[in-house]
PDB file of C-alpha atoms and ligand atoms in Angstrom:
ATOM      1  CA  MET A 196     -18.357   9.193  -7.996  1.00  0.00           C
ATOM      2  CA  ALA A 197     -21.729   8.308  -9.422  1.00  0.00           C
ATOM      3  CA  ASN A 198     -20.420   5.905 -12.063  1.00  0.00           C
ATOM      4  CA  PRO A 199     -16.961   4.649 -11.159  1.00  0.00           C
ATOM      5  CA  GLU A 200     -17.384   1.901 -13.753  1.00  0.00           C
ATOM      6  CA  LEU A 201     -17.368   4.532 -16.503  1.00  0.00           C
ATOM      7  CA  ALA A 202     -14.002   5.979 -15.531  1.00  0.00           C
ATOM      8  CA  ILE A 203     -10.483   4.735 -16.240  1.00  0.00           C
ATOM      9  CA  ILE A 204      -9.794   2.323 -13.391  1.00  0.00           C
ATOM     10  CA  PRO A 205      -6.178   2.269 -12.200  1.00  0.00           C
ATOM     11  CA  GLN A 206      -4.669  -1.191 -12.063  1.00  0.00           C
ATOM     12  CA  HIS A 207      -2.771  -0.447  -8.853  1.00  0.00           C
ATOM     13  CA  VAL A 208      -3.768   1.986  -6.103  1.00  0.00           C
ATOM     14  CA  ALA A 209      -1.485   2.562  -3.115  1.00  0.00           C
ATOM     15  CA  ILE A 210      -2.607   4.423   0.000  1.00  0.00           C
ATOM     16  CA  ILE A 211      -0.817   6.241   2.814  1.00  0.00           C
ATOM     17  CA  MET A 212      -3.462   5.946   5.521  1.00  0.00           C
ATOM     18  CA  ASP A 213      -2.740   9.049   7.580  1.00  0.00           C
ATOM     19  CA  GLY A 214      -4.580  10.958  10.290  1.00  0.00           C
ATOM     20  CA  ASN A 215      -5.864   8.321  12.707  1.00  0.00           C
ATOM     21  CA  GLY A 216      -4.375  10.183  15.662  1.00  0.00           C
ATOM     22  CA  ARG A 217      -5.712  13.593  14.625  1.00  0.00           C
ATOM     23  CA  TRP A 218      -9.148  12.103  13.963  1.00  0.00           C
ATOM     24  CA  ALA A 219      -9.212  10.828  17.550  1.00  0.00           C
ATOM     25  CA  ASN A 220      -7.724  14.024  19.075  1.00  0.00           C
ATOM     26  CA  LYS A 221     -10.398  16.123  17.404  1.00  0.00           C
ATOM     27  CA  ARG A 222     -13.001  14.049  19.238  1.00  0.00           C
ATOM     28  CA  GLY A 223     -11.172  13.954  22.557  1.00  0.00           C
ATOM     29  CA  LEU A 224     -10.648  10.206  22.150  1.00  0.00           C
ATOM     30  CA  PRO A 225      -7.490   8.124  22.639  1.00  0.00           C
ATOM     31  CA  ARG A 226      -5.399   7.610  19.498  1.00  0.00           C
ATOM     32  CA  THR A 227      -6.130   3.888  19.679  1.00  0.00           C
ATOM     33  CA  VAL A 228      -9.784   4.601  18.819  1.00  0.00           C
ATOM     34  CA  GLY A 229      -8.569   6.364  15.679  1.00  0.00           C
ATOM     35  CA  HIS A 230      -6.541   3.312  14.690  1.00  0.00           C
ATOM     36  CA  SER A 231      -9.514   0.979  15.306  1.00  0.00           C
ATOM     37  CA  LYS A 232     -11.751   3.154  13.136  1.00  0.00           C
ATOM     38  CA  GLY A 233      -8.921   3.073  10.609  1.00  0.00           C
ATOM     39  CA  VAL A 234      -9.269  -0.701  10.321  1.00  0.00           C
ATOM     40  CA  GLU A 235     -12.962  -0.274   9.430  1.00  0.00           C
ATOM     41  CA  ALA A 236     -11.874   2.122   6.678  1.00  0.00           C
ATOM     42  CA  VAL A 237      -9.412  -0.555   5.497  1.00  0.00           C
ATOM     43  CA  ARG A 238     -12.255  -3.086   5.206  1.00  0.00           C
ATOM     44  CA  GLU A 239     -14.444  -0.703   3.254  1.00  0.00           C
ATOM     45  CA  THR A 240     -11.574   0.291   0.960  1.00  0.00           C
ATOM     46  CA  VAL A 241     -10.695  -3.316   0.121  1.00  0.00           C
ATOM     47  CA  ARG A 242     -14.329  -3.959  -0.820  1.00  0.00           C
ATOM     48  CA  ALA A 243     -14.610  -0.724  -2.817  1.00  0.00           C
ATOM     49  CA  ALA A 244     -11.393  -1.475  -4.732  1.00  0.00           C
ATOM     50  CA  GLY A 245     -12.483  -5.003  -5.598  1.00  0.00           C
ATOM     51  CA  ALA A 246     -15.935  -3.814  -6.685  1.00  0.00           C
ATOM     52  CA  VAL A 247     -14.580  -1.580  -9.466  1.00  0.00           C
ATOM     53  CA  GLY A 248     -11.856  -3.947 -10.675  1.00  0.00           C
ATOM     54  CA  VAL A 249      -8.710  -2.471  -9.127  1.00  0.00           C
ATOM     55  CA  LYS A 250      -6.215  -5.371  -9.347  1.00  0.00           C
ATOM     56  CA  TYR A 251      -3.657  -4.267  -6.722  1.00  0.00           C
ATOM     57  CA  LEU A 252      -4.275  -2.290  -3.542  1.00  0.00           C
ATOM     58  CA  THR A 253      -1.242  -1.452  -1.408  1.00  0.00           C
ATOM     59  CA  LEU A 254      -1.792  -0.150   2.123  1.00  0.00           C
ATOM     60  CA  PHE A 255       0.950   1.434   4.240  1.00  0.00           C
ATOM     61  CA  ALA A 256       0.088  -0.329   7.504  1.00  0.00           C
ATOM     62  CA  PHE A 257       3.288   0.090   9.507  1.00  0.00           C
ATOM     63  CA  SER A 258       6.485   1.876   8.538  1.00  0.00           C
ATOM     64  CA  SER A 259      10.010   0.998   9.648  1.00  0.00           C
ATOM     65  CA  GLU A 260       9.914   4.347  11.482  1.00  0.00           C
ATOM     66  CA  ASN A 261       6.700   3.507  13.391  1.00  0.00           C
ATOM     67  CA  TRP A 262       8.725   1.445  15.918  1.00  0.00           C
ATOM     68  CA  GLY A 263       9.772   4.813  17.365  1.00  0.00           C
ATOM     69  CA  ARG A 264       6.232   5.489  18.667  1.00  0.00           C
ATOM     70  CA  PRO A 265       5.397   4.851  22.346  1.00  0.00           C
ATOM     71  CA  GLU A 266       5.413   1.128  23.099  1.00  0.00           C
ATOM     72  CA  ALA A 267       1.688   1.070  23.910  1.00  0.00           C
ATOM     73  CA  GLU A 268       0.813   2.532  20.506  1.00  0.00           C
ATOM     74  CA  VAL A 269       3.152   0.134  18.684  1.00  0.00           C
ATOM     75  CA  ASN A 270       1.479  -2.769  20.494  1.00  0.00           C
ATOM     76  CA  ASP A 271      -1.923  -1.391  19.640  1.00  0.00           C
ATOM     77  CA  LEU A 272      -1.091  -1.151  15.915  1.00  0.00           C
ATOM     78  CA  LEU A 273       0.426  -4.651  15.889  1.00  0.00           C
ATOM     79  CA  GLY A 274      -2.648  -5.976  17.725  1.00  0.00           C
ATOM     80  CA  LEU A 275      -4.984  -4.446  15.155  1.00  0.00           C
ATOM     81  CA  LEU A 276      -3.052  -5.945  12.264  1.00  0.00           C
ATOM     82  CA  ARG A 277      -2.992  -9.331  14.016  1.00  0.00           C
ATOM     83  CA  ARG A 278      -6.752  -9.185  14.625  1.00  0.00           C
ATOM     84  CA  PHE A 279      -7.393  -8.073  11.062  1.00  0.00           C
ATOM     85  CA  ILE A 280      -5.538 -11.110   9.689  1.00  0.00           C
ATOM     86  CA  ARG A 281      -7.135 -13.522  12.183  1.00  0.00           C
ATOM     87  CA  ARG A 282     -10.676 -12.268  11.711  1.00  0.00           C
ATOM     88  CA  ASP A 283     -10.717 -11.341   8.048  1.00  0.00           C
ATOM     89  CA  LEU A 284      -8.433 -13.896   6.411  1.00  0.00           C
ATOM     90  CA  ALA A 285     -11.179 -16.450   5.753  1.00  0.00           C
ATOM     91  CA  GLU A 286     -13.422 -13.826   4.192  1.00  0.00           C
ATOM     92  CA  LEU A 287     -10.617 -12.322   2.092  1.00  0.00           C
ATOM     93  CA  HIS A 288      -9.794 -15.830   0.895  1.00  0.00           C
ATOM     94  CA  ARG A 289     -13.449 -16.515   0.046  1.00  0.00           C
ATOM     95  CA  GLU A 290     -13.486 -13.320  -1.987  1.00  0.00           C
ATOM     96  CA  ASN A 291     -10.523 -14.612  -4.023  1.00  0.00           C
ATOM     97  CA  ILE A 292      -8.254 -11.872  -2.625  1.00  0.00           C
ATOM     98  CA  ARG A 293      -4.548 -12.549  -2.613  1.00  0.00           C
ATOM     99  CA  ILE A 294      -2.400 -11.096   0.174  1.00  0.00           C
ATOM    100  CA  ARG A 295       1.207 -10.018  -0.329  1.00  0.00           C
ATOM    101  CA  VAL A 296       3.383  -8.455   2.311  1.00  0.00           C
ATOM    102  CA  ILE A 297       6.215  -6.021   1.584  1.00  0.00           C
ATOM    103  CA  GLY A 298       8.798  -4.749   4.060  1.00  0.00           C
ATOM    104  CA  GLU A 299      11.798  -5.999   6.014  1.00  0.00           C
ATOM    105  CA  ARG A 300      11.185  -9.466   7.523  1.00  0.00           C
ATOM    106  CA  GLU A 301      14.612 -10.364   8.931  1.00  0.00           C
ATOM    107  CA  ASN A 302      14.401  -8.906  12.406  1.00  0.00           C
ATOM    108  CA  LEU A 303      10.719  -9.382  13.159  1.00  0.00           C
ATOM    109  CA  ARG A 304      10.038 -11.175  16.397  1.00  0.00           C
ATOM    110  CA  GLY A 305       6.931 -12.817  17.804  1.00  0.00           C
ATOM    111  CA  ASP A 306       3.889 -14.144  15.994  1.00  0.00           C
ATOM    112  CA  ILE A 307       3.308 -11.312  13.524  1.00  0.00           C
ATOM    113  CA  LEU A 308       5.579 -12.628  10.753  1.00  0.00           C
ATOM    114  CA  PRO A 309       4.191 -16.205  10.863  1.00  0.00           C
ATOM    115  CA  LEU A 310       0.673 -14.733  10.663  1.00  0.00           C
ATOM    116  CA  LEU A 311       1.529 -12.586   7.649  1.00  0.00           C
ATOM    117  CA  VAL A 312       3.247 -15.537   5.949  1.00  0.00           C
ATOM    118  CA  GLU A 313       0.197 -17.721   6.646  1.00  0.00           C
ATOM    119  CA  ALA A 314      -2.014 -15.070   5.007  1.00  0.00           C
ATOM    120  CA  GLU A 315       0.264 -15.044   1.949  1.00  0.00           C
ATOM    121  CA  GLU A 316       0.382 -18.834   1.746  1.00  0.00           C
ATOM    122  CA  THR A 317      -3.363 -19.337   2.196  1.00  0.00           C
ATOM    123  CA  THR A 318      -4.250 -16.862  -0.536  1.00  0.00           C
ATOM    124  CA  ARG A 319      -1.368 -17.365  -2.965  1.00  0.00           C
ATOM    125  CA  PHE A 320      -3.445 -18.768  -5.832  1.00  0.00           C
ATOM    126  CA  ASN A 321      -6.240 -16.192  -5.586  1.00  0.00           C
ATOM    127  CA  THR A 322      -6.791 -14.108  -8.670  1.00  0.00           C
ATOM    128  CA  ALA A 323      -9.132 -11.204  -7.903  1.00  0.00           C
ATOM    129  CA  LEU A 324      -7.641  -8.231  -6.042  1.00  0.00           C
ATOM    130  CA  THR A 325      -4.093  -8.483  -4.633  1.00  0.00           C
ATOM    131  CA  LEU A 326      -3.978  -6.736  -1.254  1.00  0.00           C
ATOM    132  CA  VAL A 327      -0.390  -5.664  -0.606  1.00  0.00           C
ATOM    133  CA  ILE A 328       0.264  -4.924   3.057  1.00  0.00           C
ATOM    134  CA  ALA A 329       3.320  -2.738   3.648  1.00  0.00           C
ATOM    135  CA  PHE A 330       4.509  -3.784   7.091  1.00  0.00           C
ATOM    136  CA  ASN A 331       7.829  -2.756   8.656  1.00  0.00           C
ATOM    137  CA  TYR A 332       8.270  -1.049   5.321  1.00  0.00           C
ATOM    138  CA  GLY A 333      10.537   1.829   4.315  1.00  0.00           C
ATOM    139  CA  ALA A 334      11.396   2.513   0.680  1.00  0.00           C
ATOM    140  CA  ARG A 335      15.042   3.410   1.273  1.00  0.00           C
ATOM    141  CA  ASP A 336      15.495   0.225   3.281  1.00  0.00           C
ATOM    142  CA  GLU A 337      13.820  -1.768   0.489  1.00  0.00           C
ATOM    143  CA  ILE A 338      16.126  -0.226  -2.136  1.00  0.00           C
ATOM    144  CA  ALA A 339      19.210  -0.773   0.049  1.00  0.00           C
ATOM    145  CA  ARG A 340      18.293  -4.466   0.518  1.00  0.00           C
ATOM    146  CA  ALA A 341      17.792  -4.856  -3.251  1.00  0.00           C
ATOM    147  CA  VAL A 342      21.148  -3.207  -4.018  1.00  0.00           C
ATOM    148  CA  ALA A 343      22.910  -5.400  -1.433  1.00  0.00           C
ATOM    149  CA  LYS A 344      21.358  -8.512  -2.988  1.00  0.00           C
ATOM    150  CA  LEU A 345      22.489  -7.492  -6.478  1.00  0.00           C
ATOM    151  CA  ALA A 346      25.995  -6.732  -5.130  1.00  0.00           C
ATOM    152  CA  ARG A 347      26.129 -10.222  -3.583  1.00  0.00           C
ATOM    153  CA  ASP A 348      25.062 -11.733  -6.929  1.00  0.00           C
ATOM    154  CA  VAL A 349      27.847  -9.830  -8.712  1.00  0.00           C
ATOM    155  CA  GLU A 350      30.387 -10.827  -6.055  1.00  0.00           C
ATOM    156  CA  ALA A 351      29.407 -14.498  -6.408  1.00  0.00           C
ATOM    157  CA  GLY A 352      29.675 -14.320 -10.207  1.00  0.00           C
ATOM    158  CA  ARG A 353      25.927 -14.966 -10.764  1.00  0.00           C
ATOM    159  CA  LEU A 354      25.466 -11.561 -12.371  1.00  0.00           C
ATOM    160  CA  LYS A 355      27.528  -9.036 -14.339  1.00  0.00           C
ATOM    161  CA  ALA A 356      27.446  -5.447 -13.075  1.00  0.00           C
ATOM    162  CA  SER A 357      26.685  -4.343 -16.638  1.00  0.00           C
ATOM    163  CA  ASP A 358      23.461  -6.404 -16.547  1.00  0.00           C
ATOM    164  CA  ILE A 359      22.002  -4.255 -13.777  1.00  0.00           C
ATOM    165  CA  ASP A 360      19.326  -2.033 -15.235  1.00  0.00           C
ATOM    166  CA  ALA A 361      16.069  -0.495 -14.010  1.00  0.00           C
ATOM    167  CA  ASP A 362      14.089  -3.685 -14.709  1.00  0.00           C
ATOM    168  CA  ARG A 363      16.479  -5.828 -12.714  1.00  0.00           C
ATOM    169  CA  ILE A 364      16.312  -3.396  -9.805  1.00  0.00           C
ATOM    170  CA  SER A 365      12.490  -3.475  -9.951  1.00  0.00           C
ATOM    171  CA  GLN A 366      12.583  -7.278  -9.861  1.00  0.00           C
ATOM    172  CA  SER A 367      14.873  -7.207  -6.820  1.00  0.00           C
ATOM    173  CA  LEU A 368      12.509  -5.061  -4.746  1.00  0.00           C
ATOM    174  CA  ASP A 369       9.867  -6.439  -2.350  1.00  0.00           C
ATOM    175  CA  THR A 370       7.270  -5.504  -4.982  1.00  0.00           C
ATOM    176  CA  ALA A 371       8.784  -7.806  -7.654  1.00  0.00           C
ATOM    177  CA  GLY A 372       6.018  -8.900 -10.028  1.00  0.00           C
ATOM    178  CA  ILE A 373       3.626  -6.167  -8.899  1.00  0.00           C
ATOM    179  CA  PRO A 374       3.069  -3.336 -11.404  1.00  0.00           C
ATOM    180  CA  ASP A 375       4.025   0.166 -10.246  1.00  0.00           C
ATOM    181  CA  PRO A 376       1.169   2.076  -8.612  1.00  0.00           C
ATOM    182  CA  ASP A 377      -0.840   4.156 -11.059  1.00  0.00           C
ATOM    183  CA  LEU A 378      -2.323   6.176  -8.223  1.00  0.00           C
ATOM    184  CA  ILE A 379      -1.052   6.982  -4.730  1.00  0.00           C
ATOM    185  CA  ILE A 380      -3.550   8.484  -2.299  1.00  0.00           C
ATOM    186  CA  ARG A 381      -2.575  10.111   0.984  1.00  0.00           C
ATOM    187  CA  THR A 382      -5.167  11.230   3.492  1.00  0.00           C
ATOM    188  CA  SER A 383      -5.007  13.871   6.255  1.00  0.00           C
ATOM    189  CA  GLY A 384      -3.795  16.846   4.212  1.00  0.00           C
ATOM    190  CA  GLU A 385      -0.085  15.965   4.331  1.00  0.00           C
ATOM    191  CA  GLU A 386       1.489  16.172   0.893  1.00  0.00           C
ATOM    192  CA  ARG A 387       4.559  13.957   0.852  1.00  0.00           C
ATOM    193  CA  LEU A 388       5.515  10.325   0.237  1.00  0.00           C
ATOM    194  CA  SER A 389       7.238   9.692   3.585  1.00  0.00           C
ATOM    195  CA  ASN A 390       9.527   6.901   2.338  1.00  0.00           C
ATOM    196  CA  PHE A 391       6.688   4.979   0.648  1.00  0.00           C
ATOM    197  CA  LEU A 392       7.315   3.198  -2.684  1.00  0.00           C
ATOM    198  CA  LEU A 393       9.922   5.778  -3.770  1.00  0.00           C
ATOM    199  CA  TRP A 394      11.229   3.723  -6.712  1.00  0.00           C
ATOM    200  CA  GLN A 395       7.808   2.502  -7.806  1.00  0.00           C
ATOM    201  CA  ALA A 396       6.213   5.985  -7.638  1.00  0.00           C
ATOM    202  CA  ALA A 397       8.256   7.336 -10.588  1.00  0.00           C
ATOM    203  CA  TYR A 398       5.131   7.900 -12.732  1.00  0.00           C
ATOM    204  CA  SER A 399       2.340   7.544 -10.188  1.00  0.00           C
ATOM    205  CA  GLU A 400      -0.404  10.114 -10.019  1.00  0.00           C
ATOM    206  CA  LEU A 401      -0.597  11.587  -6.518  1.00  0.00           C
ATOM    207  CA  VAL A 402      -3.892  12.526  -4.885  1.00  0.00           C
ATOM    208  CA  PHE A 403      -3.841  14.226  -1.493  1.00  0.00           C
ATOM    209  CA  LEU A 404      -7.101  14.349   0.435  1.00  0.00           C
ATOM    210  CA  PRO A 405      -7.811  16.594   3.437  1.00  0.00           C
ATOM    211  CA  ASP A 406      -9.856  13.882   5.181  1.00  0.00           C
ATOM    212  CA  TYR A 407      -8.448  11.822   8.044  1.00  0.00           C
ATOM    213  CA  TRP A 408      -8.075   8.093   7.339  1.00  0.00           C
ATOM    214  CA  PRO A 409     -10.910   6.901   9.672  1.00  0.00           C
ATOM    215  CA  ASP A 410     -13.317   9.001   7.575  1.00  0.00           C
ATOM    216  CA  PHE A 411     -12.140   7.424   4.326  1.00  0.00           C
ATOM    217  CA  ASP A 412     -14.896   5.481   2.647  1.00  0.00           C
ATOM    218  CA  ARG A 413     -16.161   4.202  -0.683  1.00  0.00           C
ATOM    219  CA  ASN A 414     -17.259   7.680  -1.801  1.00  0.00           C
ATOM    220  CA  LEU A 415     -13.898   9.312  -1.089  1.00  0.00           C
ATOM    221  CA  PHE A 416     -12.169   6.396  -2.793  1.00  0.00           C
ATOM    222  CA  TYR A 417     -14.256   6.771  -5.915  1.00  0.00           C
ATOM    223  CA  ASP A 418     -13.728  10.569  -5.839  1.00  0.00           C
ATOM    224  CA  ALA A 419      -9.972   9.915  -5.925  1.00  0.00           C
ATOM    225  CA  LEU A 420     -10.472   7.516  -8.846  1.00  0.00           C
ATOM    226  CA  ARG A 421     -12.367  10.242 -10.647  1.00  0.00           C
ATOM    227  CA  VAL A 422      -9.491  12.693 -10.116  1.00  0.00           C
ATOM    228  CA  PHE A 423      -7.123  10.006 -11.429  1.00  0.00           C
ATOM    229  CA  ALA A 424      -9.271   9.489 -14.529  1.00  0.00           C
ATOM    230  CA  SER A 425      -9.139  13.231 -15.263  1.00  0.00           C
ATOM    231  CA  ARG A 426      -5.316  13.341 -15.236  1.00  0.00           C
ATOM    232  CA  ASP A 427      -3.307  13.302 -18.450  1.00  0.00           C
ATOM    233  CA  ARG A 428      -0.573  10.682 -17.956  1.00  0.00           C
ATOM    234  CA  ARG A 429       2.349  11.177 -20.317  1.00  0.00           C
ATOM    235  CA  PHE A 430       5.167   9.053 -18.815  1.00  0.00           C
ATOM    236  CA  GLY A 431       7.691  11.591 -20.125  1.00  0.00           C
ATOM    237  CA  GLY A 432       6.169  11.533 -23.637  1.00  0.00           C
ATOM    238  CA  LEU A 433       3.452  13.663 -25.178  1.00  0.00           C
ATOM    239  CA  SER A 434      -0.213  13.737 -24.242  1.00  0.00           C
ATOM    240  CA  ASN A 435      -2.581  12.054 -26.725  1.00  0.00           C
ATOM    241  CA  LYS A 436      -3.746  15.475 -27.878  1.00  0.00           C
ATOM    242  CA  ALA A 437      -0.221  16.838 -28.392  1.00  0.00           C
ATOM    243  CA  ALA A 438       0.849  13.627 -30.156  1.00  0.00           C
ATOM    244  CA  ALA A 439      -2.125  13.898 -32.542  1.00  0.00           C
ATOM    245  CA  ALA A 440      -1.134  17.500 -33.337  1.00  0.00           C
ATOM    246  CA  VAL A 441       2.451  16.405 -34.145  1.00  0.00           C
ATOM    247  CA  VAL A 442       1.202  13.664 -36.466  1.00  0.00           C
ATOM    248  CA  GLY A 443      -1.102  16.258 -38.043  1.00  0.00           C
TER     249      GLY A 443
HETATM  250  C1  FPP B  34      -1.424   6.984  10.441  1.00  0.00           C
HETATM  251  O1  FPP B  34      -2.122   7.646  11.432  1.00  0.00           O
HETATM  252  C2  FPP B  34      -1.708   5.563  10.403  1.00  0.00           C
HETATM  253  C3  FPP B  34      -0.840   4.581  10.796  1.00  0.00           C
HETATM  254  C4  FPP B  34       0.486   4.840  11.368  1.00  0.00           C
HETATM  255  C5  FPP B  34      -1.150   3.169  10.673  1.00  0.00           C
HETATM  256  C6  FPP B  34      -2.298   2.761   9.825  1.00  0.00           C
HETATM  257  C7  FPP B  34      -2.831   1.522  10.405  1.00  0.00           C
HETATM  258  C8  FPP B  34      -4.118   1.114  10.402  1.00  0.00           C
HETATM  259  C9  FPP B  34      -5.190   1.843   9.698  1.00  0.00           C
HETATM  260  C10 FPP B  34      -4.530  -0.101  11.141  1.00  0.00           C
HETATM  261  C11 FPP B  34      -3.882  -1.413  10.771  1.00  0.00           C
HETATM  262  C12 FPP B  34      -3.787  -1.714   9.320  1.00  0.00           C
HETATM  263  C13 FPP B  34      -4.360  -2.774   8.667  1.00  0.00           C
HETATM  264  C14 FPP B  34      -3.997  -3.048   7.235  1.00  0.00           C
HETATM  265  C15 FPP B  34      -5.329  -3.692   9.286  1.00  0.00           C
HETATM  266  P1  FPP B  34      -1.297   8.467  12.496  1.00  0.00           P
HETATM  267  O2  FPP B  34      -1.324   7.704  13.764  1.00  0.00           O
HETATM  268  O3  FPP B  34       0.062   8.787  11.990  1.00  0.00           O
HETATM  269  O4  FPP B  34      -2.167   9.751  12.604  1.00  0.00           O
HETATM  270  P2  FPP B  34      -1.678  11.223  12.978  1.00  0.00           P
HETATM  271  O5  FPP B  34      -0.681  11.640  11.910  1.00  0.00           O
HETATM  272  O6  FPP B  34      -2.937  12.018  12.910  1.00  0.00           O
HETATM  273  O7  FPP B  34      -1.080  11.160  14.342  1.00  0.00           O
END
């Protein structure tokens, strides 16, 4: 995109970073190299998002289903996330970037949760971009935990069942306080949401790119923003043009 600043900039972009393994396979390299290159793409994407005024960037870093991968690969992914927080936290903080983490926290062992919490705490008053890291995240699990919490509130008499509406459900999810994504990008040619932000994606624009995640860069990001800007978002209503015709 030559002039991203001229387009409509989405407030919240969420990304399913897919294709690290295939990127590596194509080059005869171990999958771990694909994941490492993927972290470089993460760095560039955070910078590119901040540069054009995106306010929220959510990255699907590790799904609740990813634990089913071979142990070595799980350890590799956890190691990369750990290193990313350790090495980049100071710089993210300097750049006024706030970190939020979504996903199930209860059963996490080891040092990863304390590190993620430290990143959230350190950056909690920052006001530029909010970088939302989806870790041990699955949308159905998130919704189930929210429903269970609301059921407990009803059981304890803190809430009436008739007070449960869409807003209250939104505020009970891990993403409470974060606007729904305007744009969801998935790389690698797969065209599905794979249990990512299912509730929040109700009106998101979806952009599927053929490129593998390690090849994702500023240019591809801005191309996706350009596609977003060309879409006619109606939220179940009429387009601006159709509405003008009705009014006459
Ligand atoms: C999908 O590629 C990618 C992942 C499962 C994880 C994404 C993680 C990173 C980019 C690194 C850590 C993240 C941060 C925020 C520092 P895949 O392995 O499923 O690729 P494939 O479908 O081609 O096998």
